[in-house]
Short mmCIF file of N, CA and C and ligand atoms in Angstrom, two decimals:
data_model
loop_
_atom_site.label_atom_id
_atom_site.label_comp_id
_atom_site.label_asym_id
_atom_site.label_seq_id
_atom_site.Cartn_x
_atom_site.Cartn_y
_atom_site.Cartn_z
N MET A 1 -14.09 -12.88 6.74
CA MET A 1 -14.89 -12.87 5.52
C MET A 1 -16.38 -12.84 5.84
N SER A 2 -16.82 -13.53 6.89
CA SER A 2 -18.24 -13.52 7.20
C SER A 2 -18.69 -12.13 7.60
N ASP A 3 -17.83 -11.38 8.34
CA ASP A 3 -18.15 -9.99 8.67
C ASP A 3 -18.34 -9.18 7.40
N ALA A 4 -17.43 -9.44 6.42
CA ALA A 4 -17.50 -8.69 5.18
C ALA A 4 -18.80 -9.00 4.45
N LEU A 5 -19.19 -10.26 4.45
CA LEU A 5 -20.42 -10.62 3.76
C LEU A 5 -21.63 -10.03 4.47
N GLU A 6 -21.56 -9.97 5.80
CA GLU A 6 -22.67 -9.38 6.56
C GLU A 6 -22.81 -7.90 6.25
N SER A 7 -21.67 -7.25 5.97
CA SER A 7 -21.72 -5.81 5.73
C SER A 7 -21.91 -5.48 4.26
N ARG A 8 -22.14 -6.49 3.44
CA ARG A 8 -22.21 -6.32 2.00
C ARG A 8 -23.40 -5.45 1.60
N ASP A 9 -23.16 -4.55 0.64
CA ASP A 9 -24.25 -3.76 0.04
C ASP A 9 -24.57 -4.41 -1.31
N PRO A 10 -25.76 -4.95 -1.48
CA PRO A 10 -26.07 -5.71 -2.70
C PRO A 10 -26.01 -4.87 -3.98
N HIS A 11 -26.03 -3.55 -3.84
CA HIS A 11 -25.99 -2.69 -5.03
C HIS A 11 -24.59 -2.16 -5.32
N CYS A 12 -23.60 -2.57 -4.49
CA CYS A 12 -22.25 -1.97 -4.58
C CYS A 12 -21.34 -2.79 -5.48
N LEU A 13 -20.73 -2.10 -6.45
CA LEU A 13 -19.84 -2.75 -7.41
C LEU A 13 -18.67 -3.45 -6.71
N PHE A 14 -18.02 -2.77 -5.76
CA PHE A 14 -16.84 -3.37 -5.13
C PHE A 14 -17.22 -4.50 -4.17
N CYS A 15 -18.40 -4.44 -3.56
CA CYS A 15 -18.86 -5.60 -2.78
C CYS A 15 -19.03 -6.81 -3.69
N LYS A 16 -19.50 -6.57 -4.91
CA LYS A 16 -19.67 -7.68 -5.86
C LYS A 16 -18.31 -8.23 -6.30
N ILE A 17 -17.29 -7.37 -6.36
CA ILE A 17 -15.94 -7.85 -6.67
C ILE A 17 -15.39 -8.64 -5.49
N VAL A 18 -15.62 -8.14 -4.27
CA VAL A 18 -15.18 -8.86 -3.06
C VAL A 18 -15.77 -10.27 -3.04
N SER A 19 -17.06 -10.40 -3.37
CA SER A 19 -17.72 -11.71 -3.31
C SER A 19 -17.54 -12.51 -4.59
N LYS A 20 -16.79 -11.96 -5.56
CA LYS A 20 -16.49 -12.61 -6.83
C LYS A 20 -17.72 -12.76 -7.73
N GLU A 21 -18.77 -12.02 -7.42
CA GLU A 21 -19.94 -11.99 -8.30
C GLU A 21 -19.57 -11.30 -9.62
N ILE A 22 -18.68 -10.32 -9.52
CA ILE A 22 -18.13 -9.65 -10.71
C ILE A 22 -16.62 -9.91 -10.71
N PRO A 23 -16.06 -10.31 -11.87
CA PRO A 23 -14.63 -10.60 -11.91
C PRO A 23 -13.78 -9.34 -11.87
N ALA A 24 -12.59 -9.48 -11.34
CA ALA A 24 -11.60 -8.39 -11.36
C ALA A 24 -10.22 -9.04 -11.42
N ALA A 25 -9.24 -8.24 -11.83
CA ALA A 25 -7.86 -8.74 -11.90
C ALA A 25 -7.25 -8.62 -10.51
N GLU A 26 -7.58 -9.62 -9.67
CA GLU A 26 -7.16 -9.59 -8.26
C GLU A 26 -5.68 -9.92 -8.14
N VAL A 27 -4.95 -9.14 -7.37
CA VAL A 27 -3.52 -9.41 -7.19
C VAL A 27 -3.18 -9.81 -5.75
N ALA A 28 -4.06 -9.54 -4.81
CA ALA A 28 -3.81 -9.94 -3.42
C ALA A 28 -5.12 -9.94 -2.66
N ARG A 29 -5.17 -10.78 -1.62
CA ARG A 29 -6.32 -10.79 -0.73
C ARG A 29 -5.80 -11.10 0.66
N THR A 30 -6.18 -10.28 1.63
CA THR A 30 -5.78 -10.50 3.02
C THR A 30 -7.03 -10.74 3.85
N GLU A 31 -6.85 -10.82 5.16
CA GLU A 31 -7.98 -11.05 6.06
C GLU A 31 -9.01 -9.92 5.92
N GLY A 32 -8.52 -8.70 5.65
CA GLY A 32 -9.43 -7.55 5.67
C GLY A 32 -9.62 -6.82 4.36
N ALA A 33 -8.84 -7.18 3.35
CA ALA A 33 -8.88 -6.37 2.13
C ALA A 33 -8.55 -7.18 0.89
N ILE A 34 -8.94 -6.64 -0.26
CA ILE A 34 -8.46 -7.19 -1.53
C ILE A 34 -7.77 -6.08 -2.31
N VAL A 35 -6.91 -6.52 -3.22
CA VAL A 35 -6.24 -5.59 -4.12
C VAL A 35 -6.48 -6.09 -5.54
N PHE A 36 -6.96 -5.19 -6.39
CA PHE A 36 -7.12 -5.56 -7.80
C PHE A 36 -6.72 -4.40 -8.69
N LYS A 37 -6.50 -4.71 -9.98
CA LYS A 37 -6.06 -3.69 -10.93
C LYS A 37 -7.23 -2.79 -11.29
N ASP A 38 -6.96 -1.48 -11.34
CA ASP A 38 -7.99 -0.55 -11.82
C ASP A 38 -8.24 -0.82 -13.30
N VAL A 39 -9.51 -0.85 -13.66
CA VAL A 39 -9.87 -1.20 -15.04
C VAL A 39 -9.50 -0.09 -16.03
N HIS A 40 -9.35 1.15 -15.54
CA HIS A 40 -8.90 2.27 -16.39
C HIS A 40 -7.64 2.86 -15.78
N PRO A 41 -6.50 2.17 -15.95
CA PRO A 41 -5.27 2.57 -15.24
C PRO A 41 -4.79 3.97 -15.63
N LYS A 42 -4.38 4.73 -14.63
CA LYS A 42 -3.87 6.09 -14.83
C LYS A 42 -2.35 6.14 -14.67
N ALA A 43 -1.72 4.99 -14.52
CA ALA A 43 -0.27 4.88 -14.40
C ALA A 43 0.08 3.44 -14.76
N PRO A 44 1.35 3.15 -15.08
CA PRO A 44 1.72 1.77 -15.43
C PRO A 44 1.27 0.75 -14.38
N THR A 45 1.38 1.11 -13.10
CA THR A 45 0.75 0.33 -12.04
C THR A 45 -0.36 1.17 -11.43
N HIS A 46 -1.58 0.66 -11.46
CA HIS A 46 -2.72 1.35 -10.82
C HIS A 46 -3.58 0.28 -10.17
N LEU A 47 -3.40 0.17 -8.84
CA LEU A 47 -4.11 -0.84 -8.06
C LEU A 47 -5.11 -0.17 -7.14
N LEU A 48 -6.15 -0.91 -6.77
CA LEU A 48 -7.12 -0.44 -5.79
C LEU A 48 -7.07 -1.36 -4.59
N VAL A 49 -6.85 -0.78 -3.41
CA VAL A 49 -6.85 -1.53 -2.15
C VAL A 49 -8.21 -1.28 -1.50
N VAL A 50 -8.96 -2.35 -1.31
CA VAL A 50 -10.39 -2.24 -0.97
C VAL A 50 -10.70 -3.08 0.26
N PRO A 51 -11.23 -2.47 1.33
CA PRO A 51 -11.61 -3.28 2.48
C PRO A 51 -12.74 -4.25 2.11
N LEU A 52 -12.71 -5.45 2.67
CA LEU A 52 -13.77 -6.42 2.37
C LEU A 52 -15.12 -5.91 2.85
N ARG A 53 -15.08 -5.23 3.98
CA ARG A 53 -16.30 -4.72 4.61
C ARG A 53 -16.75 -3.45 3.88
N HIS A 54 -18.04 -3.34 3.62
CA HIS A 54 -18.53 -2.16 2.92
C HIS A 54 -18.51 -0.92 3.82
N ALA A 55 -17.89 0.16 3.31
CA ALA A 55 -18.02 1.50 3.89
C ALA A 55 -17.93 2.44 2.70
N ALA A 56 -18.79 3.45 2.67
CA ALA A 56 -18.93 4.28 1.48
C ALA A 56 -17.68 5.10 1.19
N ASN A 57 -16.96 5.46 2.23
CA ASN A 57 -15.81 6.36 2.05
C ASN A 57 -14.91 6.27 3.28
N LEU A 58 -13.82 7.04 3.25
CA LEU A 58 -12.84 6.96 4.35
C LEU A 58 -13.44 7.41 5.67
N GLY A 59 -14.26 8.46 5.62
CA GLY A 59 -14.88 8.95 6.86
C GLY A 59 -15.76 7.91 7.50
N GLU A 60 -16.57 7.24 6.68
CA GLU A 60 -17.47 6.21 7.22
C GLU A 60 -16.66 5.02 7.72
N PHE A 61 -15.58 4.68 7.00
CA PHE A 61 -14.76 3.53 7.42
C PHE A 61 -14.07 3.82 8.75
N THR A 62 -13.43 4.99 8.85
CA THR A 62 -12.68 5.30 10.07
C THR A 62 -13.61 5.47 11.27
N ALA A 63 -14.86 5.86 11.01
CA ALA A 63 -15.82 6.02 12.11
C ALA A 63 -16.25 4.68 12.69
N THR A 64 -16.10 3.61 11.89
CA THR A 64 -16.62 2.31 12.31
C THR A 64 -15.54 1.24 12.47
N ALA A 65 -14.33 1.50 11.97
CA ALA A 65 -13.29 0.48 11.97
C ALA A 65 -12.41 0.59 13.21
N ALA A 66 -11.81 -0.53 13.60
CA ALA A 66 -10.76 -0.49 14.62
C ALA A 66 -9.53 0.15 14.00
N ASN A 67 -8.72 0.81 14.85
CA ASN A 67 -7.53 1.50 14.33
C ASN A 67 -6.64 0.57 13.51
N HIS A 68 -6.52 -0.68 13.94
CA HIS A 68 -5.62 -1.58 13.21
C HIS A 68 -6.14 -1.87 11.81
N GLU A 69 -7.46 -1.80 11.61
CA GLU A 69 -8.02 -2.02 10.26
C GLU A 69 -7.59 -0.89 9.32
N VAL A 70 -7.60 0.33 9.84
CA VAL A 70 -7.17 1.48 9.03
C VAL A 70 -5.67 1.35 8.74
N GLY A 71 -4.90 1.02 9.77
CA GLY A 71 -3.46 0.84 9.59
C GLY A 71 -3.14 -0.28 8.62
N ASP A 72 -3.88 -1.38 8.71
CA ASP A 72 -3.64 -2.52 7.81
C ASP A 72 -3.85 -2.13 6.36
N LEU A 73 -4.86 -1.31 6.10
CA LEU A 73 -5.13 -0.88 4.72
C LEU A 73 -3.96 -0.08 4.16
N PHE A 74 -3.45 0.86 4.97
CA PHE A 74 -2.32 1.67 4.51
C PHE A 74 -1.05 0.84 4.39
N ALA A 75 -0.85 -0.10 5.29
CA ALA A 75 0.33 -0.96 5.20
C ALA A 75 0.29 -1.79 3.92
N LEU A 76 -0.91 -2.28 3.58
CA LEU A 76 -1.05 -3.08 2.36
C LEU A 76 -0.82 -2.20 1.12
N ALA A 77 -1.36 -0.98 1.13
CA ALA A 77 -1.14 -0.06 0.00
C ALA A 77 0.34 0.26 -0.15
N SER A 78 1.01 0.47 0.95
CA SER A 78 2.44 0.77 0.92
C SER A 78 3.22 -0.42 0.36
N LYS A 79 2.87 -1.61 0.80
CA LYS A 79 3.54 -2.83 0.29
C LYS A 79 3.35 -2.93 -1.22
N MET A 80 2.15 -2.67 -1.70
CA MET A 80 1.87 -2.75 -3.15
C MET A 80 2.68 -1.69 -3.91
N GLY A 81 2.74 -0.49 -3.36
CA GLY A 81 3.49 0.59 -4.01
C GLY A 81 4.98 0.27 -4.08
N ARG A 82 5.53 -0.26 -3.00
CA ARG A 82 6.96 -0.63 -2.99
C ARG A 82 7.24 -1.77 -3.95
N GLU A 83 6.33 -2.75 -3.97
CA GLU A 83 6.55 -3.90 -4.84
C GLU A 83 6.44 -3.55 -6.32
N ALA A 84 5.79 -2.41 -6.62
CA ALA A 84 5.68 -1.99 -8.02
C ALA A 84 7.03 -1.58 -8.58
N GLY A 85 8.00 -1.36 -7.71
CA GLY A 85 9.33 -0.94 -8.17
C GLY A 85 9.29 0.55 -8.47
N GLY A 86 10.30 1.01 -9.19
CA GLY A 86 10.34 2.44 -9.49
C GLY A 86 10.84 3.23 -8.30
N ASP A 87 10.76 4.54 -8.46
CA ASP A 87 11.36 5.43 -7.47
C ASP A 87 10.27 6.17 -6.69
N GLY A 88 9.28 5.44 -6.25
CA GLY A 88 8.22 6.04 -5.45
C GLY A 88 6.85 5.66 -5.98
N TYR A 89 5.83 6.02 -5.23
CA TYR A 89 4.45 5.70 -5.60
C TYR A 89 3.54 6.72 -4.93
N ARG A 90 2.30 6.74 -5.35
CA ARG A 90 1.33 7.66 -4.75
C ARG A 90 0.10 6.89 -4.30
N ILE A 91 -0.41 7.25 -3.11
CA ILE A 91 -1.67 6.69 -2.61
C ILE A 91 -2.69 7.82 -2.62
N VAL A 92 -3.86 7.54 -3.22
CA VAL A 92 -4.92 8.55 -3.33
C VAL A 92 -6.21 7.98 -2.79
N VAL A 93 -6.91 8.77 -2.00
CA VAL A 93 -8.28 8.43 -1.60
C VAL A 93 -9.17 9.60 -1.97
N ASN A 94 -10.10 9.38 -2.87
CA ASN A 94 -11.07 10.42 -3.23
C ASN A 94 -12.30 10.26 -2.37
N GLU A 95 -12.74 11.35 -1.74
CA GLU A 95 -13.98 11.28 -0.95
C GLU A 95 -14.91 12.41 -1.36
N GLY A 96 -16.06 12.02 -1.90
CA GLY A 96 -17.10 12.99 -2.22
C GLY A 96 -16.95 13.60 -3.60
N PRO A 97 -17.98 14.32 -4.04
CA PRO A 97 -18.03 14.89 -5.39
C PRO A 97 -16.86 15.82 -5.70
N ASP A 98 -16.47 16.68 -4.78
CA ASP A 98 -15.37 17.61 -5.09
C ASP A 98 -14.08 16.86 -5.40
N ALA A 99 -13.87 15.71 -4.81
CA ALA A 99 -12.65 14.94 -5.05
C ALA A 99 -12.79 13.98 -6.23
N GLY A 100 -14.01 13.85 -6.76
CA GLY A 100 -14.22 13.00 -7.93
C GLY A 100 -14.47 11.54 -7.60
N GLN A 101 -14.96 11.26 -6.40
CA GLN A 101 -15.27 9.87 -6.06
C GLN A 101 -16.42 9.37 -6.94
N THR A 102 -16.22 8.19 -7.53
CA THR A 102 -17.26 7.62 -8.41
C THR A 102 -17.79 6.28 -7.91
N VAL A 103 -16.99 5.58 -7.11
CA VAL A 103 -17.44 4.29 -6.55
C VAL A 103 -17.49 4.47 -5.03
N PHE A 104 -18.68 4.22 -4.46
CA PHE A 104 -18.89 4.57 -3.06
C PHE A 104 -18.71 3.36 -2.13
N HIS A 105 -17.54 2.75 -2.30
CA HIS A 105 -17.00 1.72 -1.38
C HIS A 105 -15.53 2.11 -1.26
N LEU A 106 -15.10 2.37 -0.03
CA LEU A 106 -13.73 2.89 0.17
C LEU A 106 -12.68 2.12 -0.62
N HIS A 107 -11.80 2.88 -1.27
CA HIS A 107 -10.67 2.27 -1.97
C HIS A 107 -9.50 3.22 -1.95
N LEU A 108 -8.30 2.65 -1.78
CA LEU A 108 -7.06 3.41 -1.87
C LEU A 108 -6.47 3.13 -3.24
N HIS A 109 -6.29 4.20 -4.03
CA HIS A 109 -5.59 4.04 -5.30
C HIS A 109 -4.09 3.96 -5.00
N VAL A 110 -3.41 3.01 -5.62
CA VAL A 110 -1.94 2.94 -5.56
C VAL A 110 -1.43 3.13 -6.99
N LEU A 111 -0.73 4.24 -7.20
CA LEU A 111 -0.24 4.60 -8.54
C LEU A 111 1.27 4.58 -8.52
N ALA A 112 1.86 3.94 -9.54
CA ALA A 112 3.32 3.84 -9.60
C ALA A 112 3.75 3.58 -11.03
N GLY A 113 5.04 3.77 -11.27
CA GLY A 113 5.61 3.42 -12.57
C GLY A 113 5.86 4.60 -13.47
N ARG A 114 5.59 5.81 -12.98
CA ARG A 114 5.93 7.01 -13.76
C ARG A 114 6.06 8.17 -12.78
N ALA A 115 6.75 9.23 -13.23
CA ALA A 115 6.82 10.44 -12.42
C ALA A 115 5.46 11.14 -12.44
N MET A 116 5.06 11.71 -11.32
CA MET A 116 3.74 12.36 -11.22
C MET A 116 3.90 13.82 -10.82
N SER A 117 3.00 14.63 -11.31
CA SER A 117 3.08 16.06 -11.00
C SER A 117 2.26 16.37 -9.74
N TRP A 118 2.49 17.56 -9.21
CA TRP A 118 1.75 18.05 -8.05
C TRP A 118 1.52 19.53 -8.24
N PRO A 119 0.38 20.13 -7.96
CA PRO A 119 -0.79 19.50 -7.35
C PRO A 119 -1.60 18.68 -8.35
N PRO A 120 -2.41 17.73 -7.83
CA PRO A 120 -3.28 16.95 -8.70
C PRO A 120 -4.37 17.85 -9.26
N GLY A 121 -4.99 17.44 -10.35
CA GLY A 121 -6.03 18.23 -10.99
C GLY A 121 -7.33 18.22 -10.22
P1 LIG B 201 -12.88 6.88 -7.60
O1 LIG B 201 -13.14 7.84 -8.73
O2 LIG B 201 -11.83 7.35 -6.65
O3 LIG B 201 -14.17 6.50 -6.90
O4 LIG B 201 -12.25 5.59 -8.27
C1 LIG B 201 -13.01 4.53 -8.76
C2 LIG B 201 -12.07 3.71 -9.61
O5 LIG B 201 -12.65 2.44 -9.83
C3 LIG B 201 -11.78 4.32 -10.99
O6 LIG B 201 -10.38 4.56 -11.11
C4 LIG B 201 -12.29 3.26 -11.96
O7 LIG B 201 -11.49 3.13 -13.11
C5 LIG B 201 -12.26 2.00 -11.11
N1 LIG B 201 -13.20 0.97 -11.50
C6 LIG B 201 -14.51 1.11 -11.81
N2 LIG B 201 -15.05 -0.08 -12.09
C7 LIG B 201 -14.06 -1.01 -11.96
C8 LIG B 201 -14.00 -2.43 -12.12
N3 LIG B 201 -15.08 -3.16 -12.47
N4 LIG B 201 -12.82 -3.05 -11.92
C9 LIG B 201 -11.72 -2.34 -11.57
N5 LIG B 201 -11.72 -1.00 -11.38
C10 LIG B 201 -12.88 -0.34 -11.58
ZN1 LIG B 202 -19.41 -2.14 -1.08
#
């Protein structure tokens, strides 16, 4: 947690959720990440898996994180998707304007609870 606080960006919405300065519907917290409900859910289950440490996107995170930190994030997202029940789930990471990223602190969307189409819009 101290590493996360050291890496905190004072202007970042998700850093403020990590530090509890802004409330969120938190469903899990591990050594390296938190999981909370997306405020505008796009599926019956829509969770965000967010590293405690600030990194703007997946590229920045993977450039600076140990491999196990990247693996831990995906393992946590997978656990959340499986625990949602249903017959599958989707993990999405948006990076940059073309992908529609709006919050510049890495987050894995976990979507579950309905059938989803492909390709995404
Ligand atoms: P992205 O477009 O991939 O950057 O996703 C950002 C997500 O954060 C969107 O799905 C938003 O609905 C969600 N979001 C924004 N503000 C909050 C908040 N305060 N609490 C929970 N989710 C949020
Ligand atoms: Zn941040």
